[in-house]
Each structure stands twice: as structure tokens, then as C-alpha cells.
């Protein structure tokens, strides 16, 4: 498909909706302006409540600071980060541990010692051993899956209170022996005589010691996500300058939000033996001139994806408290938002790996009976600047809608003044298993602060998958 897209998009006339110049420099000032304390949403809209279906709310959510891998969290284990997020949630909400019916956590690269990290983190945070907990994995939308699993448990009447979250520790990922070495070691363990052991040892070769290093790559295609992002940029004619401009916007808005105390979901974490971490350490506004000096990170020497316009390897954890509305009100809580319609999508992982938001957005809007104009806060995961801008171009193209999505018309562009206005994964960081909860809580907090009613969360993930959800602000 990539070659088809390249030819088609580059040969379209310049007036076509699907081929446009997307320069962010003129809108950076405009983007900062949306941080006003004044409400941006004044008109009353319909609610998405459905008859005979339980209203499900997110009471609150927290995350420990997201940090570059190899920094303050590097000597910890993943369940330490997850436990810290759970402890922060307990402190923030004062929810009695005994009322929680179930815990669900998402993670991607699992530590084999704590394969069900949800349970280990729950025990570490002081939850009763009698509370069930399980772990889910769906690449970059793992905590999205954790949350929607919780929604399903509550909607079905199985639970009233669920804690969902996610965690990733890229500082300490499992590195395995080679398959040949593993086989020999297992066979040696089963050998019963010295002769059998010596026969196995005689087959040993030095290359057996070569470790298997993990890679952020698709198993089905063997291609790293960065290569896919670079090919997508070429397919949708997204320039290096456009990518750097978008990345600069993300860092600039994140720094502003951080300085103004808008990132209220962040809770401090006292790292054992070290100082207390209080904020994300990946927020580093630079300049287009400095960013232009970086070399391509994946496709060399002609690629356009660099370290500056990509999300970085991140350590972090997040957690949210989800309840049936009647339970939350009975306990005296004022929820942040309703969790409304959601869905998952999947495409070809080779040529459409990162287009999940473009596919999921129109579907979730149709499911909810909304349009792009109804959305007051967009929160999209930023894996790469090229991924965001390519999704924009796909969403704004009638040709793409008709040829790849089976739709008559495009869904349209999210207005930048409503899009990721407190930064995104490019600047705040992206712990694979934890980002979904950050997206939902940022959308909910933005709606509460700015007076909006509907937020749309969307994300892409490995395997060509994607997720979208509508959140509705809880009435003041």
C-alpha cells in the first residue's frame, strides 16, 4: 500500500484536501492561547447516557512522573513503579482498599518474575490477597485495554469498583540466552547420567552465548516501528520540517502545562535510596535549528524521523479509579468524567501500522452519534510526529476515506486549538503500558478546567491496532 499512497498523494493536485502543507509555526502562539482559565465550552449538549445501561465514571487517576529510561527508576522493578502508582491513587482518592472488586493492569515487556504484575503490585500496595487482579497486554494501548476491561466488568454487573492502570520499565528489559543455549540448559537439567551431560556439553559452541536482544519491532514483518514511521512520512508526504515543528509544539505546550501546574495527575514518587521525583524529565523544548542538526534515526541517510521528533524510551506507571456512578455517589465522590463509547480497530501491520486513530476516530464518533465539532478536547498518543501528521492527512482526505475506510467522506481534522494542548507522548514520554490512562485523565482534566463536555482519546499500537474512546465531563 505504501507505494500506492506515495504515488497517489504526490500526484494529487495541490488543491486536493488530502495533500496539504501542514506548518505549525503560525499556530504555536494560538495553541498557547487555549490555556486560558476561561471556559471554552458554554453551550449545553446532549448527554451520552443510555437507557438501562449503567453509567460508568472515572473518579480520578494518577501517574508517577514519566522518566527517560536509564535515569532515576533504573534500579527498580516494574512492580515497584506500579505499586507507587497504586499508592498514589489510594492517597489521592482515599478509597478504602476493601471496596475495590478487581484490579487490571496493562504492560508490554513483562518481567518474568512478576508475570501477573497487577497482582504483585496490588499486594505491594496493601490490597487484600482476596481481591482478584489480572494483567493485559495490547502493545501501546495496554492500559486502554485495562480500563475498558474494567468498564466491561462494571457494565456487566460483575463489579462496582475497579482499579485499572499500566506500567513499563524500559530501563531493565529481559535479555535472553540464545535459543540453542536455552535448549542445552534445559536438556542438561533433564540429563540423568554423567555421560549424557558430557555428550550435551560437547555440542556447545561459543555462539550459543550470543544473547537475544529485544527490539521494538513487528514480529510479523521484522520491521521496527521507527522504520514504519519513516515510510509513513514518505507515503503521506510529511516533511522533516513539519515533523520538527510538531515535536517543538508538543514540548513547548508540555513545558507550559508543567510550569502552570496543569499536569495534576502527576504524583511524587520517593525513589528508594534517591531523591523524590516530582515531574516528567523528558520535557525539553529546543529550537528548529537545533532539531535540524540531528541525523535520521532509522532510515539512513534520507529518512526524516529523528530522536527529536520521536517519543523516547520511558519508564512510568499510571492508575485510575473506575466506578459505577451510583456507587461513586453513594461513597461521596465527585467523578471527573463518564467513560462512554469506545472501540478497537486493526489494520495491516506492514503498511498501516500507525494509522489506528484515523480508522478509530470516525467509528467511535458514529457510535456515539457525535461529530468532530462536538469534541472539546482531543488527546491522541504521539508515537512519532510523522505518525500524528500522517493520521491528520488520512483523516482529512476523501480519497483515503473512500479507498481504504469504505467511507463516502473524510472525518476531517481535529482543530489544533483543541488538540493535545498540554503536550503529548513526544514530550511527556511513553511508557508503553501506561500511556492510555494518561490520555484519559488528561482529557478529563482538560474538560473540567476549560468547561468542555466531550473528549476523544485515540492511540495507535503495534500490530496495526488502534483504540478510541469518548469521555464526557461530569456535570459540575
Short mmCIF file of C-alpha atoms in Angstrom, two decimals:
data_model
loop_
_atom_site.label_atom_id
_atom_site.label_comp_id
_atom_site.label_asym_id
_atom_site.label_seq_id
_atom_site.Cartn_x
_atom_site.Cartn_y
_atom_site.Cartn_z
CA UNK A 1 0.00 0.00 0.00
CA UNK A 2 2.86 2.38 0.73
CA UNK A 3 3.89 2.67 -2.91
CA UNK A 4 0.27 3.29 -3.90
CA UNK A 5 -0.07 6.03 -1.29
CA UNK A 6 3.21 7.66 -2.29
CA UNK A 7 2.24 7.83 -5.95
CA UNK A 8 -1.34 8.90 -5.30
CA UNK A 9 -0.67 11.57 -2.71
CA UNK A 10 2.23 13.11 -4.59
CA UNK A 11 0.33 13.22 -7.86
CA UNK A 12 -2.81 14.80 -6.46
CA UNK A 13 -3.32 18.47 -7.38
CA UNK A 14 -2.20 20.89 -4.72
CA UNK A 15 -5.79 21.93 -4.03
CA UNK A 16 -6.80 18.40 -3.01
CA UNK A 17 -7.90 18.04 0.59
CA UNK A 18 -5.60 15.06 1.03
CA UNK A 19 -2.38 16.86 0.08
CA UNK A 20 -1.77 19.97 2.09
CA UNK A 21 1.05 21.83 3.74
CA UNK A 22 0.84 21.48 7.49
CA UNK A 23 3.03 24.12 9.07
CA UNK A 24 2.75 24.59 12.82
CA UNK A 25 4.87 27.69 13.35
CA UNK A 26 1.94 30.11 12.81
CA UNK A 27 -0.28 28.21 15.25
CA UNK A 28 2.12 27.80 18.17
CA UNK A 29 1.04 31.09 19.67
CA UNK A 30 -2.58 30.21 19.05
CA UNK A 31 -2.09 26.86 20.78
CA UNK A 32 -0.69 28.55 23.87
CA UNK A 33 -3.73 30.79 23.99
CA UNK A 34 -6.07 27.89 24.68
CA UNK A 35 -4.60 27.53 28.15
CA UNK A 36 -6.82 30.40 29.26
CA UNK A 37 -8.72 29.88 32.52
CA UNK A 38 -11.91 30.88 30.76
CA UNK A 39 -14.32 28.15 29.76
CA UNK A 40 -14.15 27.26 26.10
CA UNK A 41 -17.44 25.36 26.12
CA UNK A 42 -20.60 27.24 27.04
CA UNK A 43 -23.40 25.60 25.10
CA UNK A 44 -25.29 22.64 26.53
CA UNK A 45 -25.08 19.38 24.61
CA UNK A 46 -26.89 16.11 24.88
CA UNK A 47 -25.55 13.51 27.26
CA UNK A 48 -24.42 10.10 26.01
CA UNK A 49 -26.19 8.27 28.83
CA UNK A 50 -28.12 5.25 27.52
CA UNK A 51 -31.31 3.81 28.99
CA UNK A 52 -30.95 0.63 31.06
CA UNK A 53 -27.14 0.79 30.90
CA UNK A 54 -25.06 1.64 33.97
CA UNK A 55 -23.22 4.94 33.89
CA UNK A 56 -19.54 4.29 34.47
CA UNK A 57 -17.29 7.05 35.75
CA UNK A 58 -13.61 7.67 36.27
CA UNK A 59 -13.38 9.14 39.76
CA UNK A 60 -9.75 10.19 39.46
CA UNK A 61 -6.42 8.98 38.20
CA UNK A 62 -2.71 9.48 38.84
CA UNK A 63 0.65 8.64 37.41
CA UNK A 64 4.13 8.78 38.78
CA UNK A 65 6.43 11.05 36.74
CA UNK A 66 7.34 9.61 33.35
CA UNK A 67 11.14 9.46 33.07
CA UNK A 68 13.68 8.69 30.38
CA UNK A 69 14.77 5.08 30.73
CA UNK A 70 18.11 4.70 32.42
CA UNK A 71 17.51 7.55 34.88
CA UNK A 72 16.03 7.59 38.39
CA UNK A 73 13.98 4.39 38.07
CA UNK A 74 16.72 2.26 36.54
CA UNK A 75 17.43 0.18 39.67
CA UNK A 76 13.79 -0.65 40.36
CA UNK A 77 11.48 -3.38 39.08
CA UNK A 78 8.24 -2.77 37.16
CA UNK A 79 6.03 -3.73 40.10
CA UNK A 80 7.76 -1.03 42.16
CA UNK A 81 6.51 1.60 39.70
CA UNK A 82 3.03 0.05 39.53
CA UNK A 83 2.87 -0.10 43.32
CA UNK A 84 3.83 3.58 43.52
CA UNK A 85 1.01 4.48 41.11
CA UNK A 86 -1.48 2.45 43.15
CA UNK A 87 -0.28 4.03 46.39
CA UNK A 88 -0.63 7.47 44.81
CA UNK A 89 -4.17 6.65 43.70
CA UNK A 90 -5.11 5.46 47.18
CA UNK A 91 -3.73 8.65 48.66
CA UNK A 92 -5.43 10.87 46.06
CA UNK A 93 -8.88 9.28 46.32
CA UNK A 94 -8.86 7.87 49.89
CA UNK A 95 -10.79 4.91 48.50
CA UNK A 96 -10.97 2.09 51.08
CA UNK A 97 -8.96 -0.83 49.74
CA UNK A 98 -11.66 -3.31 50.69
CA UNK A 99 -14.27 -1.78 48.34
CA UNK A 100 -12.17 -2.47 45.23
CA UNK A 101 -13.59 -5.52 43.47
CA UNK A 102 -10.90 -6.09 40.84
CA UNK A 103 -7.58 -4.72 39.57
CA UNK A 104 -6.43 -4.77 35.93
CA UNK A 105 -3.02 -3.58 34.76
CA UNK A 106 -1.52 -3.32 31.31
CA UNK A 107 2.11 -3.93 30.43
CA UNK A 108 4.07 -4.83 27.29
CA UNK A 109 7.56 -6.13 28.09
CA UNK A 110 6.91 -8.40 31.03
CA UNK A 111 9.29 -9.15 33.84
CA UNK A 112 9.17 -12.93 34.14
CA UNK A 113 9.43 -12.83 37.94
CA UNK A 114 6.19 -10.85 38.18
CA UNK A 115 4.29 -12.11 35.14
CA UNK A 116 0.94 -11.08 36.66
CA UNK A 117 2.19 -7.65 37.63
CA UNK A 118 -1.31 -6.46 38.55
CA UNK A 119 -1.43 -8.91 41.43
CA UNK A 120 2.11 -8.32 42.65
CA UNK A 121 1.68 -4.53 42.59
CA UNK A 122 -1.67 -4.81 44.36
CA UNK A 123 -0.17 -6.91 47.14
CA UNK A 124 2.73 -4.49 47.43
CA UNK A 125 0.33 -1.57 47.74
CA UNK A 126 -1.53 -3.28 50.57
CA UNK A 127 -4.61 -4.58 48.80
CA UNK A 128 -6.12 -7.74 50.21
CA UNK A 129 -4.90 -11.03 48.79
CA UNK A 130 -8.58 -11.86 48.30
CA UNK A 131 -9.05 -9.21 45.57
CA UNK A 132 -8.61 -10.68 42.06
CA UNK A 133 -6.14 -8.97 39.75
CA UNK A 134 -5.02 -9.72 36.22
CA UNK A 135 -2.67 -8.31 33.59
CA UNK A 136 -3.41 -7.49 29.96
CA UNK A 137 -1.12 -6.70 27.05
CA UNK A 138 -2.03 -4.89 23.83
CA UNK A 139 1.18 -3.03 22.97
CA UNK A 140 0.87 0.76 23.33
CA UNK A 141 -2.83 0.55 24.21
CA UNK A 142 -2.40 -1.90 27.08
CA UNK A 143 -3.73 0.42 29.78
CA UNK A 144 -6.55 1.38 27.40
CA UNK A 145 -7.41 -2.31 27.39
CA UNK A 146 -7.10 -2.40 31.18
CA UNK A 147 -9.58 0.44 31.52
CA UNK A 148 -12.11 -0.94 29.06
CA UNK A 149 -11.85 -4.34 30.72
CA UNK A 150 -12.82 -2.58 33.93
CA UNK A 151 -15.69 -0.85 32.13
CA UNK A 152 -16.91 -4.25 30.93
CA UNK A 153 -16.75 -5.75 34.42
CA UNK A 154 -18.82 -2.91 35.82
CA UNK A 155 -21.28 -2.73 32.92
CA UNK A 156 -21.98 -6.45 33.24
CA UNK A 157 -22.70 -6.13 36.94
CA UNK A 158 -19.72 -8.24 37.99
CA UNK A 159 -18.08 -5.34 39.82
CA UNK A 160 -18.85 -1.88 41.17
CA UNK A 161 -15.30 -0.65 41.70
CA UNK A 162 -12.27 -1.40 39.51
CA UNK A 163 -8.74 -0.02 39.60
CA UNK A 164 -7.08 -0.04 36.18
CA UNK A 165 -3.59 1.02 35.23
CA UNK A 166 -0.43 0.28 33.36
CA UNK A 167 3.32 0.17 33.78
CA UNK A 168 6.51 -0.08 31.77
CA UNK A 169 10.16 -0.16 32.84
CA UNK A 170 12.35 0.16 29.77
CA UNK A 171 15.44 0.53 31.96
CA UNK A 172 15.52 -3.20 32.71
CA UNK A 173 14.11 -5.30 29.91
CA UNK A 174 14.60 -9.07 29.81
CA UNK A 175 17.58 -10.21 27.72
CA UNK A 176 17.51 -13.92 26.99
CA UNK A 177 20.08 -16.57 26.22
CA UNK A 178 20.01 -17.76 22.63
CA UNK A 179 17.52 -20.49 21.81
CA UNK A 180 20.35 -23.02 21.38
CA UNK A 181 21.74 -22.16 24.81
CA UNK A 182 18.33 -22.38 26.44
CA UNK A 183 17.71 -25.78 24.87
CA UNK A 184 21.08 -27.08 26.09
CA UNK A 185 20.49 -25.83 29.62
CA UNK A 186 17.05 -27.44 29.76
CA UNK A 187 18.39 -30.71 28.38
CA UNK A 188 21.24 -30.65 30.93
CA UNK A 189 18.71 -30.24 33.67
CA UNK A 190 16.96 -33.39 32.50
CA UNK A 191 20.13 -35.46 31.94
CA UNK A 192 20.40 -38.32 34.43
CA UNK A 193 23.95 -39.58 33.92
CA UNK A 194 27.38 -38.01 33.63
CA UNK A 195 27.69 -39.48 30.13
CA UNK A 196 24.51 -37.76 28.99
CA UNK A 197 25.73 -34.45 30.42
CA UNK A 198 29.14 -34.75 28.74
CA UNK A 199 27.50 -35.60 25.41
CA UNK A 200 25.38 -32.46 25.61
CA UNK A 201 28.29 -30.26 26.70
CA UNK A 202 30.35 -31.50 23.74
CA UNK A 203 27.82 -29.83 21.44
CA UNK A 204 28.37 -26.41 22.99
CA UNK A 205 29.65 -23.65 20.71
CA UNK A 206 30.72 -20.12 21.65
CA UNK A 207 27.98 -18.59 19.51
CA UNK A 208 25.46 -20.17 21.89
CA UNK A 209 26.38 -17.35 24.30
CA UNK A 210 25.17 -14.59 21.98
CA UNK A 211 22.19 -13.01 23.77
CA UNK A 212 18.80 -12.32 22.21
CA UNK A 213 18.26 -8.59 22.47
CA UNK A 214 14.67 -7.30 22.40
CA UNK A 215 13.66 -4.80 19.74
CA UNK A 216 10.66 -2.56 19.21
CA UNK A 217 9.80 -4.43 16.03
CA UNK A 218 6.86 -6.21 14.50
CA UNK A 219 7.20 -9.99 14.73
CA UNK A 220 5.14 -10.46 11.56
CA UNK A 221 7.18 -8.04 9.44
CA UNK A 222 10.52 -7.77 11.24
CA UNK A 223 10.34 -4.00 10.81
CA UNK A 224 10.90 -1.56 13.65
CA UNK A 225 8.20 0.97 14.39
CA UNK A 226 10.61 3.77 13.52
CA UNK A 227 11.07 2.38 10.02
CA UNK A 228 7.28 2.23 9.64
CA UNK A 229 7.02 5.84 10.82
CA UNK A 230 9.62 6.90 8.25
CA UNK A 231 7.84 5.07 5.42
CA UNK A 232 4.55 6.60 6.52
CA UNK A 233 6.07 10.08 6.39
CA UNK A 234 7.14 9.39 2.79
CA UNK A 235 3.75 7.94 1.88
CA UNK A 236 1.84 10.96 3.17
CA UNK A 237 4.47 13.50 2.07
CA UNK A 238 5.17 14.71 5.61
CA UNK A 239 8.38 16.72 5.57
CA UNK A 240 11.15 16.73 8.15
CA UNK A 241 10.35 20.37 8.95
CA UNK A 242 6.70 19.59 9.59
CA UNK A 243 7.68 16.81 11.97
CA UNK A 244 10.15 19.01 13.85
CA UNK A 245 7.57 21.80 14.10
CA UNK A 246 5.03 19.42 15.58
CA UNK A 247 7.55 17.99 18.06
CA UNK A 248 8.54 21.51 19.12
CA UNK A 249 4.85 22.28 19.69
CA UNK A 250 4.47 19.21 21.90
CA UNK A 251 7.47 20.09 24.06
CA UNK A 252 6.53 23.78 24.27
CA UNK A 253 2.96 23.06 25.33
CA UNK A 254 4.08 20.41 27.82
CA UNK A 255 6.57 22.84 29.39
CA UNK A 256 3.85 25.49 29.71
CA UNK A 257 1.42 22.99 31.25
CA UNK A 258 4.12 21.73 33.61
CA UNK A 259 5.09 25.24 34.73
CA UNK A 260 1.44 26.22 35.30
CA UNK A 261 0.68 23.11 37.37
CA UNK A 262 -1.84 21.75 34.89
CA UNK A 263 -0.45 18.21 34.96
CA UNK A 264 -2.30 17.47 38.18
CA UNK A 265 -2.36 13.72 37.58
CA UNK A 266 1.36 13.51 38.40
CA UNK A 267 2.10 12.36 41.95
CA UNK A 268 5.57 12.50 43.54
CA UNK A 269 7.49 9.27 44.00
CA UNK A 270 10.23 8.83 46.58
CA UNK A 271 12.68 6.53 44.82
CA UNK A 272 14.32 4.24 47.39
CA UNK A 273 17.82 5.48 48.09
CA UNK A 274 17.35 8.52 45.88
CA UNK A 275 15.52 11.84 45.82
CA UNK A 276 11.79 12.28 45.35
CA UNK A 277 10.83 12.59 41.69
CA UNK A 278 8.16 15.23 41.12
CA UNK A 279 7.88 15.83 37.38
CA UNK A 280 8.41 14.29 33.94
CA UNK A 281 12.02 14.70 32.81
CA UNK A 282 11.53 14.41 29.05
CA UNK A 283 10.04 17.87 28.53
CA UNK A 284 12.84 19.70 26.75
CA UNK A 285 11.82 22.50 24.36
CA UNK A 286 14.57 23.11 21.85
CA UNK A 287 14.64 25.06 18.60
CA UNK A 288 14.07 24.12 14.99
CA UNK A 289 17.69 24.97 14.30
CA UNK A 290 18.96 22.53 16.92
CA UNK A 291 16.49 19.83 15.89
CA UNK A 292 17.56 20.15 12.24
CA UNK A 293 21.10 19.12 13.18
CA UNK A 294 20.06 15.60 14.21
CA UNK A 295 20.62 12.74 11.80
CA UNK A 296 17.90 10.28 10.77
CA UNK A 297 17.42 7.59 13.40
CA UNK A 298 16.07 4.74 11.29
CA UNK A 299 16.29 5.05 7.51
CA UNK A 300 19.74 6.46 6.81
CA UNK A 301 20.75 8.81 5.34
CA UNK A 302 17.49 10.01 3.80
CA UNK A 303 14.90 9.38 6.50
CA UNK A 304 13.08 12.17 8.29
CA UNK A 305 12.35 10.53 11.66
CA UNK A 306 14.88 11.56 14.30
CA UNK A 307 15.31 11.32 18.05
CA UNK A 308 13.85 14.83 18.36
CA UNK A 309 10.54 14.05 16.61
CA UNK A 310 10.01 10.59 18.14
CA UNK A 311 8.79 9.54 21.56
CA UNK A 312 11.59 8.26 23.76
CA UNK A 313 12.03 5.05 25.76
CA UNK A 314 10.24 5.78 29.02
CA UNK A 315 9.74 4.36 32.50
CA UNK A 316 6.46 5.05 34.27
CA UNK A 317 3.17 3.82 35.68
CA UNK A 318 -0.41 5.08 35.93
CA UNK A 319 -3.65 4.10 37.63
CA UNK A 320 -7.31 5.19 37.58
CA UNK A 321 -10.29 4.53 39.83
CA UNK A 322 -13.35 3.44 37.84
CA UNK A 323 -16.78 3.04 39.43
CA UNK A 324 -20.44 2.59 38.70
CA UNK A 325 -21.88 6.09 39.04
CA UNK A 326 -24.34 5.11 41.76
CA UNK A 327 -21.53 3.56 43.81
CA UNK A 328 -19.33 6.65 43.44
CA UNK A 329 -22.13 8.97 44.52
CA UNK A 330 -23.07 6.74 47.44
CA UNK A 331 -19.47 6.97 48.64
CA UNK A 332 -19.49 10.75 48.34
CA UNK A 333 -17.24 11.09 45.32
CA UNK A 334 -17.46 13.78 42.64
CA UNK A 335 -16.26 11.93 39.50
CA UNK A 336 -14.13 13.55 36.81
CA UNK A 337 -15.86 12.09 33.76
CA UNK A 338 -18.10 9.43 32.31
CA UNK A 339 -16.41 6.73 30.24
CA UNK A 340 -18.64 6.39 27.21
CA UNK A 341 -18.35 4.68 23.83
CA UNK A 342 -15.08 3.02 22.83
CA UNK A 343 -13.79 0.59 20.24
CA UNK A 344 -10.67 -1.08 18.91
CA UNK A 345 -9.52 -1.34 15.29
CA UNK A 346 -6.84 -3.25 13.45
CA UNK A 347 -5.16 -2.89 10.06
CA UNK A 348 -2.27 -4.33 8.07
CA UNK A 349 0.79 -4.06 10.35
CA UNK A 350 3.16 -3.61 7.43
CA UNK A 351 1.69 -0.63 5.61
CA UNK A 352 -0.83 0.80 8.09
CA UNK A 353 0.88 0.11 11.39
CA UNK A 354 0.33 3.53 12.95
CA UNK A 355 -2.98 4.62 11.41
CA UNK A 356 -5.20 3.40 14.25
CA UNK A 357 -6.50 6.89 15.20
CA UNK A 358 -7.53 7.66 11.61
CA UNK A 359 -9.63 4.49 11.49
CA UNK A 360 -10.95 4.56 15.05
CA UNK A 361 -11.95 8.23 15.25
CA UNK A 362 -14.82 8.26 12.71
CA UNK A 363 -16.10 4.93 14.01
CA UNK A 364 -16.28 5.99 17.63
CA UNK A 365 -17.90 9.30 16.68
CA UNK A 366 -20.57 7.47 14.69
CA UNK A 367 -21.11 5.04 17.54
CA UNK A 368 -21.65 7.92 19.93
CA UNK A 369 -23.74 9.99 17.50
CA UNK A 370 -21.23 12.85 17.55
CA UNK A 371 -19.19 14.81 15.02
CA UNK A 372 -15.72 16.32 15.21
CA UNK A 373 -17.34 19.66 16.04
CA UNK A 374 -18.80 18.19 19.24
CA UNK A 375 -15.38 17.32 20.67
CA UNK A 376 -13.88 19.85 23.07
CA UNK A 377 -10.64 18.05 23.93
CA UNK A 378 -8.65 15.71 21.69
CA UNK A 379 -5.96 13.55 23.30
CA UNK A 380 -4.04 11.43 20.79
CA UNK A 381 -0.99 9.33 21.55
CA UNK A 382 2.11 10.75 19.85
CA UNK A 383 4.37 7.85 18.93
CA UNK A 384 6.13 9.94 16.28
CA UNK A 385 5.43 13.37 14.86
CA UNK A 386 5.18 11.69 11.45
CA UNK A 387 2.52 9.35 12.83
CA UNK A 388 0.34 12.21 14.09
CA UNK A 389 0.69 14.25 10.90
CA UNK A 390 0.07 11.21 8.67
CA UNK A 391 -3.09 10.43 10.62
CA UNK A 392 -4.15 14.06 10.16
CA UNK A 393 -3.69 13.77 6.42
CA UNK A 394 -5.58 10.50 6.26
CA UNK A 395 -8.43 11.95 8.33
CA UNK A 396 -8.62 14.99 6.05
CA UNK A 397 -8.67 13.02 2.79
CA UNK A 398 -11.86 12.00 0.96
CA UNK A 399 -9.67 9.77 -1.25
CA UNK A 400 -8.29 7.87 1.74
CA UNK A 401 -11.75 7.56 3.29
CA UNK A 402 -13.21 6.14 0.08
CA UNK A 403 -10.34 3.82 -0.88
CA UNK A 404 -9.25 2.48 2.50
CA UNK A 405 -12.01 3.07 5.00
CA UNK A 406 -15.15 2.36 2.99
CA UNK A 407 -16.50 5.79 3.80
CA UNK A 408 -18.00 8.34 1.44
CA UNK A 409 -16.36 11.36 3.02
CA UNK A 410 -13.49 12.24 5.30
CA UNK A 411 -13.96 12.73 9.03
CA UNK A 412 -11.89 15.94 9.00
CA UNK A 413 -9.08 17.44 11.03
CA UNK A 414 -9.08 17.96 14.80
CA UNK A 415 -8.70 21.71 15.46
CA UNK A 416 -5.20 22.32 16.81
CA UNK A 417 -6.54 24.64 19.50
CA UNK A 418 -8.28 21.57 20.97
CA UNK A 419 -5.56 19.02 20.26
CA UNK A 420 -3.01 17.79 22.84
CA UNK A 421 -2.83 21.25 24.33
CA UNK A 422 -0.91 20.10 27.41
CA UNK A 423 1.73 18.25 25.42
CA UNK A 424 1.81 14.58 24.46
CA UNK A 425 3.89 11.44 24.32
CA UNK A 426 6.65 13.14 22.32
CA UNK A 427 7.39 15.38 25.28
CA UNK A 428 5.81 13.80 28.36
CA UNK A 429 7.04 10.32 27.49
CA UNK A 430 5.50 7.00 26.54
CA UNK A 431 5.79 4.05 28.94
CA UNK A 432 4.13 1.56 26.59
CA UNK A 433 1.75 0.02 29.11
CA UNK A 434 0.84 3.24 30.95
CA UNK A 435 0.03 5.90 28.33
CA UNK A 436 -3.68 5.12 27.92
CA UNK A 437 -4.54 6.16 31.47
CA UNK A 438 -2.62 9.40 30.98
CA UNK A 439 -4.63 10.18 27.87
CA UNK A 440 -7.97 9.61 29.59
CA UNK A 441 -7.07 11.62 32.68
CA UNK A 442 -5.64 14.49 30.64
CA UNK A 443 -8.82 14.63 28.58
CA UNK A 444 -10.97 14.56 31.73
CA UNK A 445 -8.89 17.22 33.47
CA UNK A 446 -8.91 19.48 30.42
CA UNK A 447 -12.69 19.21 30.19
CA UNK A 448 -13.08 20.06 33.86
CA UNK A 449 -10.73 23.03 33.63
CA UNK A 450 -11.97 24.51 30.35
CA UNK A 451 -15.66 23.75 30.65
CA UNK A 452 -15.92 21.32 27.73
CA UNK A 453 -18.25 18.33 27.59
CA UNK A 454 -16.73 15.70 25.30
CA UNK A 455 -13.19 14.43 24.95
CA UNK A 456 -11.88 11.99 22.36
CA UNK A 457 -8.91 9.76 23.21
CA UNK A 458 -7.17 7.82 20.43
CA UNK A 459 -3.98 5.83 20.08
CA UNK A 460 -2.13 3.56 17.68
CA UNK A 461 -0.35 0.36 18.71
CA UNK A 462 1.88 -2.39 17.39
CA UNK A 463 0.19 -4.98 15.22
CA UNK A 464 -1.61 -2.26 13.27
CA UNK A 465 -4.09 -1.84 16.11
CA UNK A 466 -5.78 1.24 17.50
CA UNK A 467 -8.21 2.46 20.12
CA UNK A 468 -10.60 5.37 20.57
CA UNK A 469 -12.85 6.38 23.45
CA UNK A 470 -15.28 9.18 24.21
CA UNK A 471 -15.18 10.65 27.69
CA UNK A 472 -17.90 13.02 28.89
CA UNK A 473 -17.23 15.59 31.58
CA UNK A 474 -19.10 15.00 34.80
CA UNK A 475 -21.57 17.86 35.44
CA UNK A 476 -20.30 20.48 37.86
#
